[in-house]
Amino acid sequence: MDHLTPDHASSEDPRPRSRRRAATRALEAHRLPTLIAPDVEPEALLRSTLDALSAHIAVLDEAGTIIAVNQAWRAFAHASGYADDNHGVGMNYLAVCEAAAALSKDAARTAEALRDIMAGDRCEFRMEYPCRSPQGPRWFQLRVTRPDQAQTRRIVIAHEDITEVKRTQEELARLSGRLMHLQDEERRAIARELHDTTAQNLLAITLNTTRLHEGLPDVGELARRTLMETLELAEQSLQEVRTLSYLLHPPLLDDIGLTAALSWLARGFSQRSGIQVDISIENSGEPLPRPTATALYRVAQEALSNVHRHSGSKRARLALYRTNDMVQLDVLDSGTGLRSLLKAGNGEVRQIGVGISGMRLRLEQLGGQLDIRSGPSGTHVSARVPIAPVGSEQPL
Ligand SMILES: Nc1ncnc2c1ncn2[C@@H]1O[C@H](COP(=O)(O)OP(=O)(O)O)[C@@H](O)[C@H]1O
Ligand SMILES: [Mg+2]
C-alpha cells in the first residue's frame, strides 16, 4: 500500500472522508508512469536526449515563450547569424511569428496554428516550408505539438530538415513525368504505325478478297464460303486495329481538339460499356496546349474506365469548362463510391492505385491538380490545369 491510499491519509488528514477520497483520485489520475530510473539525474537526461535529436527543437511555455532549446536549434541559429546569446530562450515564439506574418504566409499560418494550440483547440500542426540556410536552399518540416500532460502545459516546436526527402520526391516526379511523356510518344508512334500501315494493309486485303469473290463467279461452295469468311475476318480486324489505334492515341486530339476527342471517347465508351454518358462542354478554352489536352483526355479515359470497372453506375457525366485561368474536367458517377481507401475525414480521397496516381501525376506535371470526392452516392473526379488567362497569349 503506498502513501496515497485513503487509509494511510486518514490518520493525519483533518479533511472530511469524501473530500479526501476525491483529492486522492485526482492525484492518482495525474500520476505519470515511471519513465526514469531512480538514480538518473533528470536534467542531464533531458539535455542529452534533446541534444541527440537532429530536429531543431524549442520548448515553449503556455504563453508561447521559449523556455528551452536543443543543440541543433542553437547550431542552426548560430550558423544563420542570430547574435542572441540565449539562442532565443526567453523570446516569445508566437510574437516572432506574428511579427513576420505580414511578410510570410508560412509565418502567418504558424502563428494561427500556435494560437489554436495554445487555446487548446488543436493538438498538432505540420507544415513543410522552403528556407534559405547557410548551406543553400533547404526544405524543413515544422511540427508544433502540445504533449498531453495534465499539469504543465508545454508546446514543442520541431523543425526537421527534409531537404533530401524533397529532392528525392522532386527527382521521382521528374522521372515519372519523363516516363509518362515517353509512354505518350510511344503510344502515338504505335497508333500511327497501326493506322498508316496495318490498317492500310487490312483494307487492301478486304478489297482484294471482294474482287476475288466477285471475279470468280463459278468457284465451288467451299471456296466461296472461305472467301466470305476471309473477308469478314479482314473487316473485323480492320475495325479492331482502328479502334486500338484511336484508343492509343486519338488522332482527333491533334486535329480537331479536345472537345471533339472527348465526344468521340464518350460515344465509343457508351457503346462498349452500355453506360450512358451525358457530356457537357461549355467554352472549353480551346485551342489548348497539347500537353494539357492530352492530360485531360487521359484523365477522362481513366475516370470513365473506373466508372465502368468499379462504380456499378449506369450513368456518368462528363463536363469540360474553363474559368479565367483554369480549364476543368469533371467526371461524375452515381455508383458505389471508393470503398477500401485512404480517405481524409471530409470524404476527400488522397492516394491510391496506379490509375488515380497516374492521373494526379500528369496534372501535377502541368501545375494542376486532381480532386476526388467519393461517398455512397457516387464519385466525382475533378481535374484542373492552369492556362493562360483570357486575353493574354496562349502558348501552343
Ligand atoms: N468511380 C469509381 N467508383 C468506385 N470505385 C472506384 C472508382 N474509381 C476508382 N475506384 C476504386 O479505386 C481503386 C483505384 O483505382 P485506380 O487507381 O484507377 O486503379 P485500378 O482502376 O487499376 O484498380 C479501384 O480499384 C477501385 O476500387
Ligand atoms: Mg483505374
Short mmCIF file of C-alpha atoms and ligand atoms in Angstrom, two decimals:
data_model
loop_
_atom_site.label_atom_id
_atom_site.label_comp_id
_atom_site.label_asym_id
_atom_site.label_seq_id
_atom_site.Cartn_x
_atom_site.Cartn_y
_atom_site.Cartn_z
CA MET A 1 0.00 0.00 0.00
CA ASP A 2 1.52 3.39 -0.90
CA HIS A 3 1.29 6.74 0.83
CA LEU A 4 -1.63 7.92 -1.28
CA THR A 5 -4.16 5.42 -0.10
CA PRO A 6 -7.09 6.84 1.95
CA ASP A 7 -6.41 4.60 4.95
CA HIS A 8 -2.95 5.93 5.42
CA ALA A 9 -4.05 9.55 4.82
CA SER A 10 -6.87 9.25 7.33
CA SER A 11 -4.51 9.08 10.31
CA GLU A 12 -3.27 12.71 9.85
CA ASP A 13 -5.61 14.37 7.36
CA PRO A 14 -8.26 16.53 9.04
CA ARG A 15 -10.48 16.81 5.85
CA PRO A 16 -13.82 15.01 5.64
CA ARG A 17 -13.51 11.49 4.25
CA SER A 18 -15.39 12.18 0.94
CA ARG A 19 -13.22 15.20 0.05
CA ARG A 20 -10.09 13.23 0.89
CA ARG A 21 -11.20 10.48 -1.49
CA ALA A 22 -11.83 12.96 -4.34
CA ALA A 23 -8.43 14.58 -3.83
CA THR A 24 -6.76 11.19 -3.85
CA ARG A 25 -8.47 10.18 -7.08
CA ALA A 26 -7.31 13.42 -8.73
CA LEU A 27 -3.74 12.85 -7.57
CA GLU A 28 -3.77 9.28 -8.82
CA ALA A 29 -5.07 10.40 -12.20
CA HIS A 30 -2.14 12.80 -12.54
CA ARG A 31 0.47 10.30 -11.54
CA LEU A 32 2.60 9.52 -14.60
CA PRO A 33 4.14 6.13 -15.28
CA THR A 34 7.77 5.90 -14.23
CA LEU A 35 10.00 6.76 -17.18
CA ILE A 36 13.29 7.47 -15.49
CA ALA A 37 15.19 5.11 -13.25
CA PRO A 38 15.56 6.46 -9.69
CA ASP A 39 19.33 7.00 -9.89
CA VAL A 40 19.28 9.07 -13.11
CA GLU A 41 19.57 12.82 -12.94
CA PRO A 42 16.58 14.20 -14.94
CA GLU A 43 18.12 17.41 -16.24
CA ALA A 44 21.22 15.68 -17.61
CA LEU A 45 18.99 13.07 -19.23
CA LEU A 46 16.70 15.71 -20.74
CA ARG A 47 19.63 17.70 -22.05
CA SER A 48 21.40 14.72 -23.65
CA THR A 49 18.16 13.43 -25.17
CA LEU A 50 17.15 16.77 -26.67
CA ASP A 51 20.67 17.38 -27.93
CA ALA A 52 20.83 13.97 -29.59
CA LEU A 53 17.86 14.80 -31.84
CA SER A 54 18.56 16.10 -35.32
CA ALA A 55 15.45 18.31 -35.39
CA HIS A 56 15.83 21.90 -34.20
CA ILE A 57 13.73 21.87 -31.06
CA ALA A 58 12.36 24.60 -28.81
CA VAL A 59 10.03 24.07 -25.89
CA LEU A 60 7.56 26.86 -25.16
CA ASP A 61 5.62 27.63 -22.03
CA GLU A 62 1.87 28.12 -22.20
CA ALA A 63 2.28 31.80 -23.14
CA GLY A 64 4.46 30.89 -26.13
CA THR A 65 7.78 31.93 -24.58
CA ILE A 66 10.78 29.76 -25.42
CA ILE A 67 11.99 28.03 -22.26
CA ALA A 68 14.44 25.50 -23.70
CA VAL A 69 16.21 24.80 -26.98
CA ASN A 70 18.38 21.88 -28.09
CA GLN A 71 21.85 21.76 -29.60
CA ALA A 72 20.57 21.52 -33.21
CA TRP A 73 18.49 24.69 -32.66
CA ARG A 74 21.47 26.53 -31.20
CA ALA A 75 23.80 25.42 -34.01
CA PHE A 76 21.30 26.49 -36.71
CA ALA A 77 20.69 29.85 -35.02
CA HIS A 78 24.43 30.40 -34.76
CA ALA A 79 25.13 29.40 -38.37
CA SER A 80 22.28 31.62 -39.56
CA GLY A 81 23.90 34.61 -37.83
CA TYR A 82 21.45 35.22 -34.97
CA ALA A 83 23.54 37.13 -32.46
CA ASP A 84 21.36 36.42 -29.42
CA ASP A 85 23.46 34.67 -26.73
CA ASN A 86 20.42 32.83 -25.42
CA HIS A 87 19.56 31.39 -28.84
CA GLY A 88 16.03 32.63 -28.45
CA VAL A 89 15.40 31.40 -24.90
CA GLY A 90 13.17 34.00 -23.24
CA MET A 91 11.75 35.22 -26.56
CA ASN A 92 8.07 34.81 -27.33
CA TYR A 93 7.80 32.49 -30.36
CA LEU A 94 4.22 33.49 -31.11
CA ALA A 95 5.20 37.17 -31.13
CA VAL A 96 8.08 36.40 -33.53
CA CYS A 97 5.70 34.57 -35.90
CA GLU A 98 3.12 37.32 -35.66
CA ALA A 99 5.73 39.97 -36.43
CA ALA A 100 6.76 38.04 -39.57
CA ALA A 101 3.19 37.23 -40.62
CA ALA A 102 2.75 40.27 -42.84
CA LEU A 103 5.73 39.25 -44.97
CA SER A 104 5.42 35.48 -44.90
CA LYS A 105 2.38 33.28 -45.42
CA ASP A 106 4.17 30.43 -43.65
CA ALA A 107 4.73 32.60 -40.56
CA ALA A 108 1.07 33.66 -40.63
CA ARG A 109 -0.09 30.02 -40.81
CA THR A 110 2.24 29.07 -37.97
CA ALA A 111 1.04 31.95 -35.79
CA GLU A 112 -2.58 30.95 -36.38
CA ALA A 113 -1.92 27.29 -35.59
CA LEU A 114 0.08 28.19 -32.49
CA ARG A 115 -2.76 30.36 -31.18
CA ASP A 116 -5.17 27.44 -31.71
CA ILE A 117 -2.83 25.04 -29.95
CA MET A 118 -2.33 27.45 -27.03
CA ALA A 119 -6.10 27.81 -26.75
CA GLY A 120 -6.41 24.02 -26.65
CA ASP A 121 -8.40 23.90 -29.92
CA ARG A 122 -5.93 21.59 -31.62
CA CYS A 123 -3.02 19.39 -30.58
CA GLU A 124 -0.76 19.37 -33.59
CA PHE A 125 0.26 21.35 -36.65
CA ARG A 126 2.57 20.33 -39.52
CA MET A 127 3.85 22.41 -42.38
CA GLU A 128 6.57 21.97 -44.99
CA TYR A 129 8.39 25.14 -45.97
CA PRO A 130 11.41 26.21 -48.01
CA CYS A 131 14.13 28.13 -46.27
CA ARG A 132 17.43 29.79 -47.14
CA SER A 133 20.22 28.44 -44.99
CA PRO A 134 24.00 28.86 -44.85
CA GLN A 135 24.22 25.59 -46.87
CA GLY A 136 21.94 26.94 -49.62
CA PRO A 137 18.18 26.47 -50.18
CA ARG A 138 16.68 23.81 -47.95
CA TRP A 139 13.29 22.37 -47.00
CA PHE A 140 12.05 21.94 -43.47
CA GLN A 141 9.07 20.36 -41.83
CA LEU A 142 7.74 22.28 -38.88
CA ARG A 143 5.81 20.32 -36.30
CA VAL A 144 4.12 22.02 -33.39
CA THR A 145 2.73 19.72 -30.71
CA ARG A 146 1.23 20.03 -27.31
CA PRO A 147 2.26 16.98 -25.29
CA ASP A 148 -0.65 15.64 -23.34
CA GLN A 149 0.43 16.35 -19.79
CA ALA A 150 -2.15 17.44 -17.33
CA GLN A 151 -0.17 19.67 -15.01
CA THR A 152 2.31 21.56 -17.18
CA ARG A 153 1.17 22.96 -20.49
CA ARG A 154 4.14 22.91 -22.83
CA ILE A 155 4.38 23.28 -26.58
CA VAL A 156 7.15 21.67 -28.59
CA ILE A 157 8.38 23.25 -31.80
CA ALA A 158 10.44 20.94 -34.03
CA HIS A 159 11.98 21.94 -37.36
CA GLU A 160 13.25 18.86 -39.21
CA ASP A 161 15.45 19.20 -42.28
CA ILE A 162 13.64 17.27 -45.08
CA THR A 163 15.71 18.56 -47.99
CA GLU A 164 16.87 15.07 -49.00
CA VAL A 165 13.32 13.70 -48.95
CA LYS A 166 12.12 16.67 -51.01
CA ARG A 167 14.94 16.21 -53.53
CA THR A 168 14.07 12.54 -53.89
CA GLN A 169 10.39 13.40 -54.34
CA GLU A 170 11.23 16.01 -56.96
CA GLU A 171 13.53 13.57 -58.77
CA LEU A 172 10.82 10.90 -58.69
CA ALA A 173 8.22 13.32 -60.03
CA ARG A 174 10.63 14.42 -62.78
CA LEU A 175 11.36 10.82 -63.70
CA SER A 176 7.70 9.80 -63.65
CA GLY A 177 6.85 12.79 -65.82
CA ARG A 178 9.55 11.80 -68.28
CA LEU A 179 8.29 8.19 -68.32
CA MET A 180 4.76 9.35 -68.95
CA HIS A 181 5.91 11.59 -71.75
CA LEU A 182 7.83 8.71 -73.32
CA GLN A 183 4.79 6.46 -72.92
CA ASP A 184 2.64 9.03 -74.73
CA GLU A 185 5.20 9.33 -77.52
CA GLU A 186 5.44 5.55 -77.80
CA ARG A 187 1.65 5.20 -77.96
CA ARG A 188 1.47 7.93 -80.56
CA ALA A 189 4.08 6.10 -82.68
CA ILE A 190 2.35 2.71 -82.34
CA ALA A 191 -1.03 4.26 -83.11
CA ARG A 192 0.35 5.93 -86.22
CA GLU A 193 2.04 2.72 -87.37
CA LEU A 194 -1.16 0.69 -86.85
CA HIS A 195 -3.26 3.30 -88.58
CA ASP A 196 -0.98 4.06 -91.50
CA THR A 197 0.41 0.58 -92.21
CA THR A 198 -1.51 -2.31 -90.65
CA ALA A 199 -4.92 -0.76 -91.25
CA GLN A 200 -3.98 0.11 -94.85
CA ASN A 201 -2.82 -3.47 -95.46
CA LEU A 202 -6.00 -4.89 -93.98
CA LEU A 203 -8.03 -2.57 -96.15
CA ALA A 204 -6.12 -3.85 -99.19
CA ILE A 205 -6.87 -7.45 -98.14
CA THR A 206 -10.61 -6.72 -97.88
CA LEU A 207 -10.61 -5.05 -101.30
CA ASN A 208 -8.67 -7.90 -102.90
CA THR A 209 -10.91 -10.51 -101.31
CA THR A 210 -14.01 -8.69 -102.52
CA ARG A 211 -12.56 -8.56 -106.06
CA LEU A 212 -11.72 -12.25 -105.92
CA HIS A 213 -15.20 -13.04 -104.73
CA GLU A 214 -16.83 -11.01 -107.45
CA GLY A 215 -14.38 -12.03 -110.21
CA LEU A 216 -14.72 -15.80 -109.71
CA PRO A 217 -18.43 -16.46 -110.03
CA ASP A 218 -18.27 -20.27 -110.50
CA VAL A 219 -15.94 -21.30 -107.70
CA GLY A 220 -17.35 -24.06 -105.59
CA GLU A 221 -19.40 -23.52 -102.45
CA LEU A 222 -16.43 -24.27 -100.16
CA ALA A 223 -14.18 -21.68 -101.84
CA ARG A 224 -16.99 -19.11 -101.77
CA ARG A 225 -17.60 -19.65 -98.07
CA THR A 226 -13.87 -19.48 -97.34
CA LEU A 227 -13.59 -16.22 -99.26
CA MET A 228 -16.57 -14.76 -97.39
CA GLU A 229 -15.07 -15.77 -94.06
CA THR A 230 -11.72 -14.25 -95.04
CA LEU A 231 -13.48 -11.05 -95.98
CA GLU A 232 -15.37 -10.90 -92.69
CA LEU A 233 -12.21 -11.59 -90.68
CA ALA A 234 -10.29 -8.92 -92.55
CA GLU A 235 -13.08 -6.36 -92.00
CA GLN A 236 -13.30 -7.24 -88.34
CA SER A 237 -9.52 -6.96 -87.91
CA LEU A 238 -9.55 -3.62 -89.67
CA GLN A 239 -12.18 -2.35 -87.27
CA GLU A 240 -10.23 -3.63 -84.26
CA VAL A 241 -6.97 -2.14 -85.42
CA ARG A 242 -8.65 1.22 -86.00
CA THR A 243 -10.24 1.20 -82.54
CA LEU A 244 -6.96 0.17 -80.94
CA SER A 245 -5.09 2.87 -82.76
CA TYR A 246 -7.63 5.53 -81.75
CA LEU A 247 -7.59 4.40 -78.15
CA LEU A 248 -3.81 4.50 -78.05
CA HIS A 249 -3.79 7.99 -79.42
CA PRO A 250 -6.90 9.66 -80.78
CA PRO A 251 -5.98 11.47 -83.96
CA LEU A 252 -8.81 13.90 -83.20
CA LEU A 253 -6.89 15.26 -80.26
CA ASP A 254 -4.21 16.69 -82.53
CA ASP A 255 -6.51 17.62 -85.40
CA ILE A 256 -9.87 18.82 -84.11
CA GLY A 257 -9.11 19.28 -80.43
CA LEU A 258 -10.16 18.06 -77.02
CA THR A 259 -13.91 18.73 -77.29
CA ALA A 260 -14.29 16.52 -80.37
CA ALA A 261 -11.98 13.87 -78.93
CA LEU A 262 -13.98 13.75 -75.68
CA SER A 263 -17.26 13.40 -77.57
CA TRP A 264 -15.75 10.57 -79.59
CA LEU A 265 -14.42 8.93 -76.43
CA ALA A 266 -17.79 9.20 -74.67
CA ARG A 267 -19.68 7.74 -77.65
CA GLY A 268 -17.33 4.78 -78.01
CA PHE A 269 -17.31 4.23 -74.25
CA SER A 270 -21.12 4.19 -74.13
CA GLN A 271 -21.29 1.66 -76.95
CA ARG A 272 -18.71 -0.65 -75.37
CA SER A 273 -19.93 -0.41 -71.76
CA GLY A 274 -23.66 0.29 -72.02
CA ILE A 275 -23.20 3.25 -69.64
CA GLN A 276 -24.91 6.42 -70.74
CA VAL A 277 -22.59 9.42 -70.70
CA ASP A 278 -24.07 12.93 -70.56
CA ILE A 279 -21.49 15.27 -71.88
CA SER A 280 -21.49 19.00 -71.30
CA ILE A 281 -18.84 21.25 -72.71
CA GLU A 282 -19.10 24.98 -72.38
CA ASN A 283 -16.37 27.27 -73.52
CA SER A 284 -13.64 24.64 -73.42
CA GLY A 285 -10.91 27.22 -73.74
CA GLU A 286 -9.58 25.64 -76.92
CA PRO A 287 -7.17 25.64 -78.54
CA LEU A 288 -5.41 24.21 -75.50
CA PRO A 289 -1.71 23.48 -75.32
CA ARG A 290 -1.13 19.91 -76.47
CA PRO A 291 0.17 18.57 -73.10
CA THR A 292 -2.94 19.99 -71.38
CA ALA A 293 -5.32 18.47 -73.92
CA THR A 294 -3.51 15.11 -73.72
CA ALA A 295 -3.54 15.09 -69.91
CA LEU A 296 -7.25 15.94 -69.70
CA TYR A 297 -8.11 13.36 -72.34
CA ARG A 298 -6.19 10.68 -70.44
CA VAL A 299 -7.90 11.67 -67.19
CA ALA A 300 -11.32 11.37 -68.85
CA GLN A 301 -10.34 7.98 -70.31
CA GLU A 302 -9.11 6.63 -66.94
CA ALA A 303 -12.01 8.09 -64.96
CA LEU A 304 -14.58 6.63 -67.37
CA SER A 305 -12.81 3.28 -67.30
CA ASN A 306 -13.04 3.39 -63.48
CA VAL A 307 -16.77 4.16 -63.69
CA HIS A 308 -17.18 1.06 -65.85
CA ARG A 309 -14.90 -1.26 -63.87
CA HIS A 310 -15.58 -0.19 -60.30
CA SER A 311 -18.62 2.01 -59.74
CA GLY A 312 -21.59 -0.09 -60.89
CA SER A 313 -23.20 3.15 -62.09
CA LYS A 314 -25.36 3.06 -65.22
CA ARG A 315 -24.81 6.73 -65.99
CA ALA A 316 -21.91 9.12 -65.97
CA ARG A 317 -21.49 12.81 -66.59
CA LEU A 318 -18.51 14.38 -68.26
CA ALA A 319 -18.07 18.15 -68.20
CA LEU A 320 -15.37 20.43 -69.54
CA TYR A 321 -15.23 24.16 -68.98
CA ARG A 322 -12.81 26.96 -68.42
CA THR A 323 -12.66 29.70 -65.87
CA ASN A 324 -10.45 32.73 -66.37
CA ASP A 325 -7.16 30.93 -65.78
CA MET A 326 -8.10 27.26 -65.38
CA VAL A 327 -9.56 24.53 -67.53
CA GLN A 328 -11.53 21.96 -65.59
CA LEU A 329 -12.72 18.47 -66.43
CA ASP A 330 -15.25 16.69 -64.22
CA VAL A 331 -16.32 13.05 -64.38
CA LEU A 332 -19.20 12.08 -62.11
CA ASP A 333 -20.96 8.81 -61.49
CA SER A 334 -23.72 7.71 -59.17
CA GLY A 335 -22.12 4.42 -58.19
CA THR A 336 -20.89 2.81 -55.00
CA GLY A 337 -18.04 5.21 -54.29
CA LEU A 338 -14.50 4.23 -53.43
CA ARG A 339 -14.55 1.76 -50.59
CA SER A 340 -11.34 0.32 -49.22
CA LEU A 341 -9.36 3.50 -49.48
CA LEU A 342 -7.37 6.01 -47.52
CA LYS A 343 -9.81 8.81 -47.06
CA ALA A 344 -9.47 12.09 -45.28
CA GLY A 345 -12.26 12.74 -42.78
CA ASN A 346 -14.12 15.03 -45.18
CA GLY A 347 -14.58 12.32 -47.83
CA GLU A 348 -11.72 13.61 -49.96
CA VAL A 349 -9.63 10.81 -51.45
CA ARG A 350 -5.90 11.26 -51.20
CA GLN A 351 -3.85 8.47 -52.69
CA ILE A 352 -4.40 5.08 -54.24
CA GLY A 353 -3.95 2.80 -57.30
CA VAL A 354 -1.91 3.28 -60.43
CA GLY A 355 -4.74 4.84 -62.44
CA ILE A 356 -5.52 7.52 -59.91
CA SER A 357 -1.90 8.30 -59.08
CA GLY A 358 -1.14 8.43 -62.83
CA MET A 359 -3.90 11.00 -63.37
CA ARG A 360 -2.63 13.01 -60.41
CA LEU A 361 0.93 12.93 -61.63
CA ARG A 362 0.01 14.05 -65.16
CA LEU A 363 -1.84 17.05 -63.78
CA GLU A 364 0.85 17.97 -61.27
CA GLN A 365 3.39 18.00 -64.10
CA LEU A 366 1.34 20.84 -65.59
CA GLY A 367 0.90 22.70 -62.30
CA GLY A 368 -2.65 21.36 -62.00
CA GLN A 369 -4.38 19.10 -59.53
CA LEU A 370 -6.76 16.18 -59.19
CA ASP A 371 -9.52 16.12 -56.59
CA ILE A 372 -11.66 13.07 -55.95
CA ARG A 373 -14.67 13.23 -53.72
CA SER A 374 -16.45 10.00 -53.10
CA GLY A 375 -19.30 8.76 -50.99
CA PRO A 376 -22.04 6.14 -51.03
CA SER A 377 -23.96 8.04 -53.71
CA GLY A 378 -21.12 8.30 -56.19
CA THR A 379 -17.74 9.63 -57.16
CA HIS A 380 -16.71 12.99 -58.51
CA VAL A 381 -13.32 13.25 -60.19
CA SER A 382 -12.22 16.76 -60.93
CA ALA A 383 -9.09 17.73 -62.85
CA ARG A 384 -7.86 21.29 -63.12
CA VAL A 385 -4.99 22.71 -65.14
CA PRO A 386 -3.94 26.35 -65.17
CA ILE A 387 -4.00 28.02 -68.58
CA ALA A 388 -3.08 31.49 -69.74
CA PRO A 389 -5.79 33.95 -68.61
CA VAL A 390 -8.33 35.17 -71.16
CA GLY A 391 -6.88 37.98 -73.25
CA SER A 392 -3.24 37.02 -72.77
CA GLU A 393 -1.28 35.00 -75.27
CA GLN A 394 -1.82 31.22 -75.29
CA PRO A 395 1.29 29.10 -75.54
CA LEU A 396 0.52 26.34 -78.02
N1 LIG B 1 -15.62 5.68 -59.95
C1 LIG B 1 -15.27 4.77 -59.01
N2 LIG B 1 -16.23 4.16 -58.26
C2 LIG B 1 -15.89 3.24 -57.31
N3 LIG B 1 -14.62 2.87 -57.03
C3 LIG B 1 -13.62 3.43 -57.73
C4 LIG B 1 -13.88 4.41 -58.75
N4 LIG B 1 -12.70 4.82 -59.25
C5 LIG B 1 -11.74 4.12 -58.59
N5 LIG B 1 -12.29 3.28 -57.69
C6 LIG B 1 -11.56 2.41 -56.74
O1 LIG B 1 -10.25 2.90 -56.62
C7 LIG B 1 -9.30 1.90 -56.94
C8 LIG B 1 -8.10 2.51 -57.61
O2 LIG B 1 -8.40 2.99 -58.89
P1 LIG B 1 -7.23 3.14 -59.94
O3 LIG B 1 -6.13 3.91 -59.30
O4 LIG B 1 -7.78 3.70 -61.19
O5 LIG B 1 -6.70 1.66 -60.13
P2 LIG B 1 -7.41 0.44 -60.92
O6 LIG B 1 -8.55 1.00 -61.72
O7 LIG B 1 -6.32 -0.10 -61.78
O8 LIG B 1 -7.85 -0.51 -59.86
C9 LIG B 1 -10.07 0.92 -57.77
O9 LIG B 1 -9.52 -0.37 -57.70
C10 LIG B 1 -11.46 0.97 -57.19
O10 LIG B 1 -11.55 0.17 -56.06
MG MG B 2 -8.39 2.60 -62.96
#
